[in-house]
């Protein structure tokens, strides 16, 4: 018998551009994989090695995008314009960023979803995501095709 997930009727989410998902005050990890690093290097017009040195930190065998040491914001989070913060690498942002807020942690219980909603004004509003769409995003490992 398949487990019934609490969000089986779907959820709503619409990015408001607040940037809270990219901002501190807590320190976190913004995981980025080898293929995404190559996309990032191309986007920035530099080498993979330079991207690793300047923008990433190594955590064991993985890489995470650096954060501002004071604010704990992602270093690619841009200053507010017209009330919205942005992403300097939006077209090549990592899979982790693309799948927010449909992360396993946030979807574990309604309480965890609502905790995330307290941080993110786009949760529980806007576009409707069906159960199947949520599961697809939650399980997504890569966003790129045969680029």
PDB file of C-alpha atoms in Angstrom:
ATOM      1  CA  UNK A   1       0.000   0.000   0.000  1.00  0.00           C
ATOM      2  CA  UNK A   2       1.322   3.433  -0.961  1.00  0.00           C
ATOM      3  CA  UNK A   3       1.705   6.040   1.757  1.00  0.00           C
ATOM      4  CA  UNK A   4      -0.741   8.954   1.450  1.00  0.00           C
ATOM      5  CA  UNK A   5       1.181  12.205   1.532  1.00  0.00           C
ATOM      6  CA  UNK A   6      -0.405  15.162   3.291  1.00  0.00           C
ATOM      7  CA  UNK A   7      -0.046  17.323   0.156  1.00  0.00           C
ATOM      8  CA  UNK A   8      -1.805  14.815  -2.144  1.00  0.00           C
ATOM      9  CA  UNK A   9      -4.362  17.499  -3.122  1.00  0.00           C
ATOM     10  CA  UNK A  10      -1.572  19.840  -4.246  1.00  0.00           C
ATOM     11  CA  UNK A  11      -0.078  23.094  -3.007  1.00  0.00           C
ATOM     12  CA  UNK A  12       0.287  26.689  -4.121  1.00  0.00           C
ATOM     13  CA  UNK A  13       3.496  28.615  -4.660  1.00  0.00           C
ATOM     14  CA  UNK A  14       4.408  31.801  -6.492  1.00  0.00           C
ATOM     15  CA  UNK A  15       7.799  33.441  -6.171  1.00  0.00           C
ATOM     16  CA  UNK A  16       7.416  37.016  -4.926  1.00  0.00           C
ATOM     17  CA  UNK A  17      11.044  37.959  -5.514  1.00  0.00           C
ATOM     18  CA  UNK A  18      11.637  38.638  -1.836  1.00  0.00           C
ATOM     19  CA  UNK A  19      14.951  36.757  -1.835  1.00  0.00           C
ATOM     20  CA  UNK A  20      14.327  35.234   1.600  1.00  0.00           C
ATOM     21  CA  UNK A  21      15.186  31.776   0.275  1.00  0.00           C
ATOM     22  CA  UNK A  22      18.628  33.093  -0.687  1.00  0.00           C
ATOM     23  CA  UNK A  23      19.271  35.120   2.450  1.00  0.00           C
ATOM     24  CA  UNK A  24      20.518  34.544   5.994  1.00  0.00           C
ATOM     25  CA  UNK A  25      20.626  34.938   8.888  1.00  0.00           C
ATOM     26  CA  UNK A  26      21.280  31.199   9.127  1.00  0.00           C
ATOM     27  CA  UNK A  27      24.251  29.697   7.355  1.00  0.00           C
ATOM     28  CA  UNK A  28      23.405  26.980   4.881  1.00  0.00           C
ATOM     29  CA  UNK A  29      24.594  25.182   1.827  1.00  0.00           C
ATOM     30  CA  UNK A  30      23.753  26.010  -1.770  1.00  0.00           C
ATOM     31  CA  UNK A  31      24.763  22.782  -3.444  1.00  0.00           C
ATOM     32  CA  UNK A  32      26.054  22.925  -7.001  1.00  0.00           C
ATOM     33  CA  UNK A  33      27.189  19.961  -9.104  1.00  0.00           C
ATOM     34  CA  UNK A  34      29.911  19.681 -11.743  1.00  0.00           C
ATOM     35  CA  UNK A  35      27.644  20.290 -14.752  1.00  0.00           C
ATOM     36  CA  UNK A  36      26.101  23.346 -13.076  1.00  0.00           C
ATOM     37  CA  UNK A  37      29.573  24.680 -12.299  1.00  0.00           C
ATOM     38  CA  UNK A  38      30.421  24.438 -16.003  1.00  0.00           C
ATOM     39  CA  UNK A  39      27.205  26.316 -16.893  1.00  0.00           C
ATOM     40  CA  UNK A  40      28.058  28.933 -14.272  1.00  0.00           C
ATOM     41  CA  UNK A  41      31.592  29.381 -15.653  1.00  0.00           C
ATOM     42  CA  UNK A  42      30.240  29.838 -19.170  1.00  0.00           C
ATOM     43  CA  UNK A  43      27.588  32.286 -17.902  1.00  0.00           C
ATOM     44  CA  UNK A  44      30.250  34.329 -16.096  1.00  0.00           C
ATOM     45  CA  UNK A  45      32.706  34.111 -18.996  1.00  0.00           C
ATOM     46  CA  UNK A  46      35.404  32.417 -16.985  1.00  0.00           C
ATOM     47  CA  UNK A  47      36.879  28.978 -16.273  1.00  0.00           C
ATOM     48  CA  UNK A  48      35.578  26.223 -14.032  1.00  0.00           C
ATOM     49  CA  UNK A  49      38.747  26.542 -11.962  1.00  0.00           C
ATOM     50  CA  UNK A  50      38.214  30.270 -11.461  1.00  0.00           C
ATOM     51  CA  UNK A  51      34.568  29.719 -10.461  1.00  0.00           C
ATOM     52  CA  UNK A  52      35.621  27.092  -7.927  1.00  0.00           C
ATOM     53  CA  UNK A  53      38.244  29.405  -6.472  1.00  0.00           C
ATOM     54  CA  UNK A  54      36.225  32.621  -6.394  1.00  0.00           C
ATOM     55  CA  UNK A  55      32.596  31.602  -5.836  1.00  0.00           C
ATOM     56  CA  UNK A  56      32.500  28.124  -4.290  1.00  0.00           C
ATOM     57  CA  UNK A  57      33.554  26.396  -1.108  1.00  0.00           C
ATOM     58  CA  UNK A  58      34.338  22.727  -0.884  1.00  0.00           C
ATOM     59  CA  UNK A  59      32.405  20.639   1.621  1.00  0.00           C
ATOM     60  CA  UNK A  60      33.858  17.122   1.570  1.00  0.00           C
ATOM     61  CA  UNK A  61      33.459  15.996  -2.050  1.00  0.00           C
ATOM     62  CA  UNK A  62      30.733  18.540  -2.827  1.00  0.00           C
ATOM     63  CA  UNK A  63      30.675  22.224  -3.670  1.00  0.00           C
ATOM     64  CA  UNK A  64      28.462  24.941  -2.226  1.00  0.00           C
ATOM     65  CA  UNK A  65      28.133  28.523  -3.404  1.00  0.00           C
ATOM     66  CA  UNK A  66      29.778  30.922  -0.977  1.00  0.00           C
ATOM     67  CA  UNK A  67      27.716  33.149   1.269  1.00  0.00           C
ATOM     68  CA  UNK A  68      28.374  36.654   2.452  1.00  0.00           C
ATOM     69  CA  UNK A  69      30.237  36.115   5.764  1.00  0.00           C
ATOM     70  CA  UNK A  70      28.259  38.849   7.555  1.00  0.00           C
ATOM     71  CA  UNK A  71      24.701  38.455   6.229  1.00  0.00           C
ATOM     72  CA  UNK A  72      24.874  34.763   5.243  1.00  0.00           C
ATOM     73  CA  UNK A  73      23.163  35.718   1.961  1.00  0.00           C
ATOM     74  CA  UNK A  74      24.117  33.868  -1.212  1.00  0.00           C
ATOM     75  CA  UNK A  75      26.857  35.867  -2.903  1.00  0.00           C
ATOM     76  CA  UNK A  76      24.749  35.974  -6.069  1.00  0.00           C
ATOM     77  CA  UNK A  77      21.735  37.583  -4.353  1.00  0.00           C
ATOM     78  CA  UNK A  78      21.384  41.056  -5.848  1.00  0.00           C
ATOM     79  CA  UNK A  79      20.331  44.279  -4.147  1.00  0.00           C
ATOM     80  CA  UNK A  80      16.637  45.207  -4.162  1.00  0.00           C
ATOM     81  CA  UNK A  81      15.263  46.850  -7.300  1.00  0.00           C
ATOM     82  CA  UNK A  82      11.583  47.814  -7.376  1.00  0.00           C
ATOM     83  CA  UNK A  83      11.150  46.039  -4.028  1.00  0.00           C
ATOM     84  CA  UNK A  84      12.517  42.696  -5.248  1.00  0.00           C
ATOM     85  CA  UNK A  85      15.880  41.103  -4.811  1.00  0.00           C
ATOM     86  CA  UNK A  86      17.242  39.030  -7.648  1.00  0.00           C
ATOM     87  CA  UNK A  87      19.702  36.370  -8.645  1.00  0.00           C
ATOM     88  CA  UNK A  88      22.760  37.356 -10.638  1.00  0.00           C
ATOM     89  CA  UNK A  89      22.968  33.815 -12.050  1.00  0.00           C
ATOM     90  CA  UNK A  90      19.250  33.116 -12.470  1.00  0.00           C
ATOM     91  CA  UNK A  91      19.472  31.381 -15.888  1.00  0.00           C
ATOM     92  CA  UNK A  92      22.042  28.909 -14.523  1.00  0.00           C
ATOM     93  CA  UNK A  93      20.995  28.767 -10.862  1.00  0.00           C
ATOM     94  CA  UNK A  94      21.530  25.361  -9.229  1.00  0.00           C
ATOM     95  CA  UNK A  95      18.867  22.670  -9.075  1.00  0.00           C
ATOM     96  CA  UNK A  96      18.475  23.305  -5.341  1.00  0.00           C
ATOM     97  CA  UNK A  97      17.336  26.847  -6.089  1.00  0.00           C
ATOM     98  CA  UNK A  98      15.033  25.773  -8.910  1.00  0.00           C
ATOM     99  CA  UNK A  99      13.124  23.294  -6.759  1.00  0.00           C
ATOM    100  CA  UNK A 100      12.392  25.608  -3.806  1.00  0.00           C
ATOM    101  CA  UNK A 101      10.109  25.240  -1.827  1.00  0.00           C
ATOM    102  CA  UNK A 102       9.404  21.641  -2.866  1.00  0.00           C
ATOM    103  CA  UNK A 103      12.246  20.133  -0.864  1.00  0.00           C
ATOM    104  CA  UNK A 104      11.742  16.896   1.072  1.00  0.00           C
ATOM    105  CA  UNK A 105      12.408  18.724   4.337  1.00  0.00           C
ATOM    106  CA  UNK A 106       9.658  21.282   3.691  1.00  0.00           C
ATOM    107  CA  UNK A 107       7.228  18.594   2.524  1.00  0.00           C
ATOM    108  CA  UNK A 108       7.803  16.194   5.394  1.00  0.00           C
ATOM    109  CA  UNK A 109       4.899  17.502   7.489  1.00  0.00           C
ATOM    110  CA  UNK A 110       2.337  20.303   7.274  1.00  0.00           C
ATOM    111  CA  UNK A 111       4.117  21.981  10.206  1.00  0.00           C
ATOM    112  CA  UNK A 112       7.417  22.058   8.277  1.00  0.00           C
ATOM    113  CA  UNK A 113       5.627  23.444   5.197  1.00  0.00           C
ATOM    114  CA  UNK A 114       4.052  26.148   7.346  1.00  0.00           C
ATOM    115  CA  UNK A 115       7.409  26.948   8.971  1.00  0.00           C
ATOM    116  CA  UNK A 116       8.830  27.477   5.461  1.00  0.00           C
ATOM    117  CA  UNK A 117       5.748  29.592   4.634  1.00  0.00           C
ATOM    118  CA  UNK A 118       6.544  31.849   7.591  1.00  0.00           C
ATOM    119  CA  UNK A 119       9.875  32.618   5.887  1.00  0.00           C
ATOM    120  CA  UNK A 120       8.580  32.705   2.301  1.00  0.00           C
ATOM    121  CA  UNK A 121       5.574  34.866   1.377  1.00  0.00           C
ATOM    122  CA  UNK A 122       5.104  32.957  -1.905  1.00  0.00           C
ATOM    123  CA  UNK A 123       4.158  29.698  -0.204  1.00  0.00           C
ATOM    124  CA  UNK A 124       0.409  29.013  -0.099  1.00  0.00           C
ATOM    125  CA  UNK A 125      -0.374  31.581  -2.774  1.00  0.00           C
ATOM    126  CA  UNK A 126      -0.348  31.829  -6.565  1.00  0.00           C
ATOM    127  CA  UNK A 127       0.212  28.961  -8.960  1.00  0.00           C
ATOM    128  CA  UNK A 128      -1.246  25.556  -8.124  1.00  0.00           C
ATOM    129  CA  UNK A 129       1.107  22.554  -8.195  1.00  0.00           C
ATOM    130  CA  UNK A 130      -0.471  19.110  -8.395  1.00  0.00           C
ATOM    131  CA  UNK A 131       0.815  16.209  -6.345  1.00  0.00           C
ATOM    132  CA  UNK A 132       2.579  14.795  -9.427  1.00  0.00           C
ATOM    133  CA  UNK A 133       4.259  18.132 -10.186  1.00  0.00           C
ATOM    134  CA  UNK A 134       5.409  18.426  -6.571  1.00  0.00           C
ATOM    135  CA  UNK A 135       6.835  14.915  -6.579  1.00  0.00           C
ATOM    136  CA  UNK A 136       8.616  15.569  -9.878  1.00  0.00           C
ATOM    137  CA  UNK A 137      10.240  18.729  -8.487  1.00  0.00           C
ATOM    138  CA  UNK A 138      11.065  17.058  -5.176  1.00  0.00           C
ATOM    139  CA  UNK A 139      12.856  14.214  -6.958  1.00  0.00           C
ATOM    140  CA  UNK A 140      14.494  16.349  -9.675  1.00  0.00           C
ATOM    141  CA  UNK A 141      18.245  15.839  -9.825  1.00  0.00           C
ATOM    142  CA  UNK A 142      19.017  17.967 -12.838  1.00  0.00           C
ATOM    143  CA  UNK A 143      17.308  20.756 -14.739  1.00  0.00           C
ATOM    144  CA  UNK A 144      19.345  20.648 -17.895  1.00  0.00           C
ATOM    145  CA  UNK A 145      18.671  18.408 -20.875  1.00  0.00           C
ATOM    146  CA  UNK A 146      21.219  17.650 -23.533  1.00  0.00           C
ATOM    147  CA  UNK A 147      22.677  21.171 -23.519  1.00  0.00           C
TER     148      UNK A 147
END
